[in-house]
Amino acid sequence: MLPLSDGIPARRFPIVTLSIIVANFAVWLFYELPHLRSAIFHASFYPCTVNNSCHGPESWGVSWITSMFLHGSWDHILGNMLFLAVFGKNVEDAFGPIRYLLFYFAGGFVATITQTAMTLLFGTTAEAHVPNLGASGAIAAVLGAYFILYPNSTVRGLVVIFPVQLSAWFFLGAWFLYQLIEANFGTFGSAANGGGVVWVPRTRFGPCRPGLVRRRCLDSCSR
């Protein structure tokens, strides 16, 4: 289901939510699209940089932030930004702009650290070299906050072409359950795709499978 509205008008202009969306599209259009593979190689987060088993293009203290503004495809960024636009405005209303911005980045950081811990503890060396990217961890935190703040709201959206209305607790509960199921199958798989609203907590970028980007990832991170 694609959410289109939650029926709750924002009390103030959602300047932070809009700014995050604009920043993500600006990075996608002007930085990633012209040289997608090179951009992903240089600005993604690599779990292996945390335990110093590799040296990525940027330190992990920088790349956890830059990777939050990267996406792997049009459907990846459109899905993420749609969910943020629908649900983020009301969370920003409840938190206020500054606390909301801090919460957004904290959600992204926790998602990155969680994914990294799972990969380093239970994954293989090769999986620790796969670039991670996407805003999904931060957006998942926003959705979780919305779930707590507005459980009785009604989400209006589309299933294929059919309009539907669902309670927020049902819609978001089903979404989180779906993410957990998907993460079970894709947490460590380098074949995890980058489409749609991506798996919690992070996207492990699929195009690093074949070709030049994979060679550059492994060559750089093995040094």
Coordinates of C-alpha atoms in Angstrom, one line a residue:
M1 CA 0.0 0.0 0.0
L2 CA 1.2 3.5 -0.8
P3 CA 0.2 6.0 1.8
L4 CA -1.2 9.3 0.5
S5 CA -2.6 11.1 3.6
D6 CA -3.2 10.6 7.3
G7 CA -6.0 13.1 7.5
I8 CA -4.2 15.2 10.1
P9 CA -3.2 18.7 8.9
A10 CA 0.1 20.0 10.2
R11 CA -0.3 22.9 12.6
R12 CA 2.9 24.6 11.3
F13 CA 4.8 24.4 8.0
P14 CA 7.0 21.3 8.2
I15 CA 10.3 23.1 7.3
V16 CA 12.6 20.3 8.6
T17 CA 10.7 17.5 6.8
L18 CA 10.6 19.5 3.6
S19 CA 14.3 20.4 3.9
I20 CA 15.3 16.7 4.3
I21 CA 13.2 15.7 1.3
V22 CA 14.8 18.5 -0.8
A23 CA 18.3 17.6 0.3
N24 CA 17.7 13.9 -0.5
F25 CA 16.4 14.7 -4.0
A26 CA 19.3 17.2 -4.6
V27 CA 21.9 14.6 -3.7
W28 CA 20.1 12.0 -5.9
L29 CA 19.7 14.3 -9.0
F30 CA 23.0 16.3 -8.9
Y31 CA 25.4 13.9 -7.1
E32 CA 24.3 10.4 -7.7
L33 CA 22.6 10.2 -11.1
P34 CA 25.5 11.6 -13.1
H35 CA 27.9 9.0 -11.7
L36 CA 25.8 6.5 -9.7
R37 CA 28.4 3.8 -9.0
S38 CA 31.2 6.2 -8.2
A39 CA 28.9 8.3 -5.9
I40 CA 27.8 5.2 -4.0
F41 CA 31.3 3.9 -3.7
H42 CA 32.6 7.2 -2.2
A43 CA 29.7 8.2 0.1
S44 CA 28.3 4.9 1.4
F45 CA 28.9 3.5 4.9
Y46 CA 31.1 0.3 5.1
P47 CA 30.7 -1.8 8.3
C48 CA 34.3 -3.0 8.1
T49 CA 35.5 0.5 8.7
V50 CA 34.2 0.4 12.3
N51 CA 36.5 -2.4 13.4
N52 CA 39.3 -1.2 11.2
S53 CA 39.4 -4.3 9.1
C54 CA 39.2 -2.1 6.0
H55 CA 39.8 1.5 5.0
G56 CA 36.8 3.0 3.2
P57 CA 36.7 6.2 1.1
E58 CA 35.6 8.1 4.2
S59 CA 35.8 7.4 7.9
W60 CA 32.8 5.8 9.5
G61 CA 32.2 8.9 11.6
V62 CA 31.5 10.8 8.4
S63 CA 30.0 8.1 6.1
W64 CA 27.1 7.2 8.5
I65 CA 25.8 10.7 7.8
T66 CA 26.6 10.9 4.1
S67 CA 25.1 7.5 3.4
M68 CA 21.7 8.7 4.9
F69 CA 21.3 10.9 1.9
L70 CA 22.1 8.2 -0.8
H71 CA 19.6 6.0 -2.6
G72 CA 20.0 3.2 -5.1
S73 CA 17.2 3.8 -7.5
W74 CA 14.2 6.0 -8.3
D75 CA 11.7 3.7 -6.6
H76 CA 14.0 3.6 -3.5
I77 CA 14.0 7.4 -3.1
L78 CA 10.4 8.0 -4.1
G79 CA 9.2 5.4 -1.6
N80 CA 11.3 6.7 1.2
M81 CA 10.4 10.4 0.6
L82 CA 6.7 9.5 0.2
F83 CA 6.6 7.9 3.6
L84 CA 8.5 10.8 5.1
A85 CA 6.2 13.4 3.6
V86 CA 3.0 11.7 4.8
F87 CA 4.1 10.8 8.4
G88 CA 7.0 13.2 9.1
K89 CA 5.1 16.4 9.2
N90 CA 3.0 15.4 12.2
V91 CA 6.0 14.0 14.1
E92 CA 7.7 17.4 13.5
D93 CA 4.6 19.1 14.8
A94 CA 4.7 17.1 18.0
F95 CA 8.5 17.3 18.6
G96 CA 9.3 20.8 17.3
P97 CA 11.8 21.4 14.5
I98 CA 15.0 21.1 16.4
R99 CA 14.1 18.0 18.4
Y100 CA 12.6 16.4 15.3
L101 CA 15.9 17.0 13.4
L102 CA 18.0 15.5 16.2
F103 CA 15.6 12.5 16.4
Y104 CA 15.8 11.9 12.7
F105 CA 19.6 11.7 12.7
A106 CA 19.6 9.7 16.0
G107 CA 17.3 7.2 14.3
G108 CA 19.7 6.9 11.3
F109 CA 22.7 6.5 13.6
V110 CA 21.0 3.8 15.7
A111 CA 20.0 2.0 12.5
T112 CA 23.6 2.1 11.2
I113 CA 25.1 0.9 14.4
T114 CA 22.5 -1.9 14.7
Q115 CA 23.1 -3.1 11.1
T116 CA 26.9 -2.8 11.6
A117 CA 26.8 -4.9 14.8
M118 CA 24.7 -7.6 13.2
T119 CA 27.0 -7.7 10.2
L120 CA 30.3 -7.8 12.2
L121 CA 29.0 -10.3 14.8
F122 CA 27.1 -12.7 12.5
G123 CA 28.1 -11.9 8.9
T124 CA 31.1 -12.7 6.8
T125 CA 34.1 -10.6 6.0
A126 CA 32.8 -10.0 2.4
E127 CA 29.4 -8.8 3.8
A128 CA 31.2 -6.3 6.0
H129 CA 32.6 -4.8 2.8
V130 CA 29.2 -4.2 1.2
P131 CA 28.3 -0.5 1.1
N132 CA 25.3 0.4 3.2
L133 CA 23.1 3.4 2.2
G134 CA 19.6 4.9 2.5
A135 CA 17.4 7.0 4.8
S136 CA 15.3 4.1 5.8
G137 CA 16.7 3.8 9.4
A138 CA 15.9 7.4 10.1
I139 CA 12.4 7.1 8.4
A140 CA 11.7 4.0 10.4
A141 CA 12.3 5.9 13.6
V142 CA 9.9 8.6 12.4
L143 CA 7.3 6.0 11.6
G144 CA 7.8 4.5 15.0
A145 CA 7.2 7.9 16.7
Y146 CA 4.1 8.4 14.6
F147 CA 2.8 5.0 15.6
I148 CA 3.1 6.0 19.3
L149 CA 1.8 9.6 18.9
Y150 CA -1.1 9.0 16.5
P151 CA -2.2 5.3 16.7
N152 CA -5.9 6.2 16.1
S153 CA -5.4 8.2 12.9
T154 CA -6.6 6.9 9.5
V155 CA -4.2 6.3 6.7
R156 CA -5.6 6.8 3.2
G157 CA -3.7 5.3 0.3
L158 CA -3.7 3.0 -2.7
V159 CA -3.4 -0.7 -3.1
V160 CA -2.4 -1.0 -6.7
I161 CA -5.1 1.4 -8.1
F162 CA -7.7 0.8 -5.4
P163 CA -8.2 3.5 -2.7
V164 CA -8.3 2.2 0.8
Q165 CA -8.4 3.5 4.4
L166 CA -6.7 1.8 7.3
S167 CA -6.1 2.7 10.9
A168 CA -2.5 3.8 11.6
W169 CA -1.9 1.1 14.1
F170 CA -2.8 -1.5 11.6
F171 CA -1.0 0.0 8.6
L172 CA 2.3 0.8 10.5
G173 CA 2.1 -2.4 12.5
A174 CA 1.9 -4.4 9.3
W175 CA 4.7 -2.3 7.8
F176 CA 7.1 -3.0 10.6
L177 CA 6.2 -6.7 10.6
Y178 CA 6.9 -6.8 6.9
Q179 CA 10.2 -5.1 7.4
L180 CA 11.2 -7.6 10.1
I181 CA 10.3 -10.5 7.8
E182 CA 12.2 -9.0 4.9
A183 CA 15.2 -8.3 7.1
N184 CA 15.3 -11.9 8.2
F185 CA 16.0 -12.9 4.6
G186 CA 18.1 -9.9 3.5
T187 CA 20.1 -8.6 6.5
F188 CA 23.4 -10.1 5.2
G189 CA 22.6 -10.9 1.6
S190 CA 24.6 -8.6 -0.8
A191 CA 21.8 -9.3 -3.3
A192 CA 19.4 -7.2 -1.2
N193 CA 17.8 -4.7 -3.6
G194 CA 17.6 -1.0 -3.2
G195 CA 13.9 -0.5 -4.2
G196 CA 11.0 0.9 -2.4
V197 CA 11.0 1.7 1.3
V198 CA 13.9 -0.4 2.2
W199 CA 14.5 -3.0 4.8
V200 CA 15.1 -2.0 8.4
P201 CA 17.6 -0.8 9.3
R202 CA 19.7 -0.1 6.2
T203 CA 20.0 -0.9 2.5
R204 CA 22.9 -3.1 1.5
F205 CA 23.4 -1.8 -2.0
G206 CA 22.8 -4.4 -4.7
P207 CA 24.8 -2.9 -7.6
C208 CA 28.0 -3.7 -5.6
R209 CA 27.4 -7.3 -6.7
P210 CA 29.0 -7.2 -10.2
G211 CA 31.4 -5.1 -12.1
L212 CA 33.5 -2.1 -11.4
V213 CA 31.9 -1.0 -8.1
R214 CA 32.3 -4.4 -6.5
R215 CA 36.0 -4.5 -7.5
R216 CA 36.5 -1.0 -6.2
C217 CA 34.7 -1.8 -2.9
L218 CA 36.7 -4.9 -2.3
D219 CA 40.0 -3.4 -3.5
S220 CA 39.7 -0.3 -1.4
C221 CA 38.4 -2.0 1.7
S222 CA 41.0 -4.7 1.7
R223 CA 43.8 -2.2 2.0

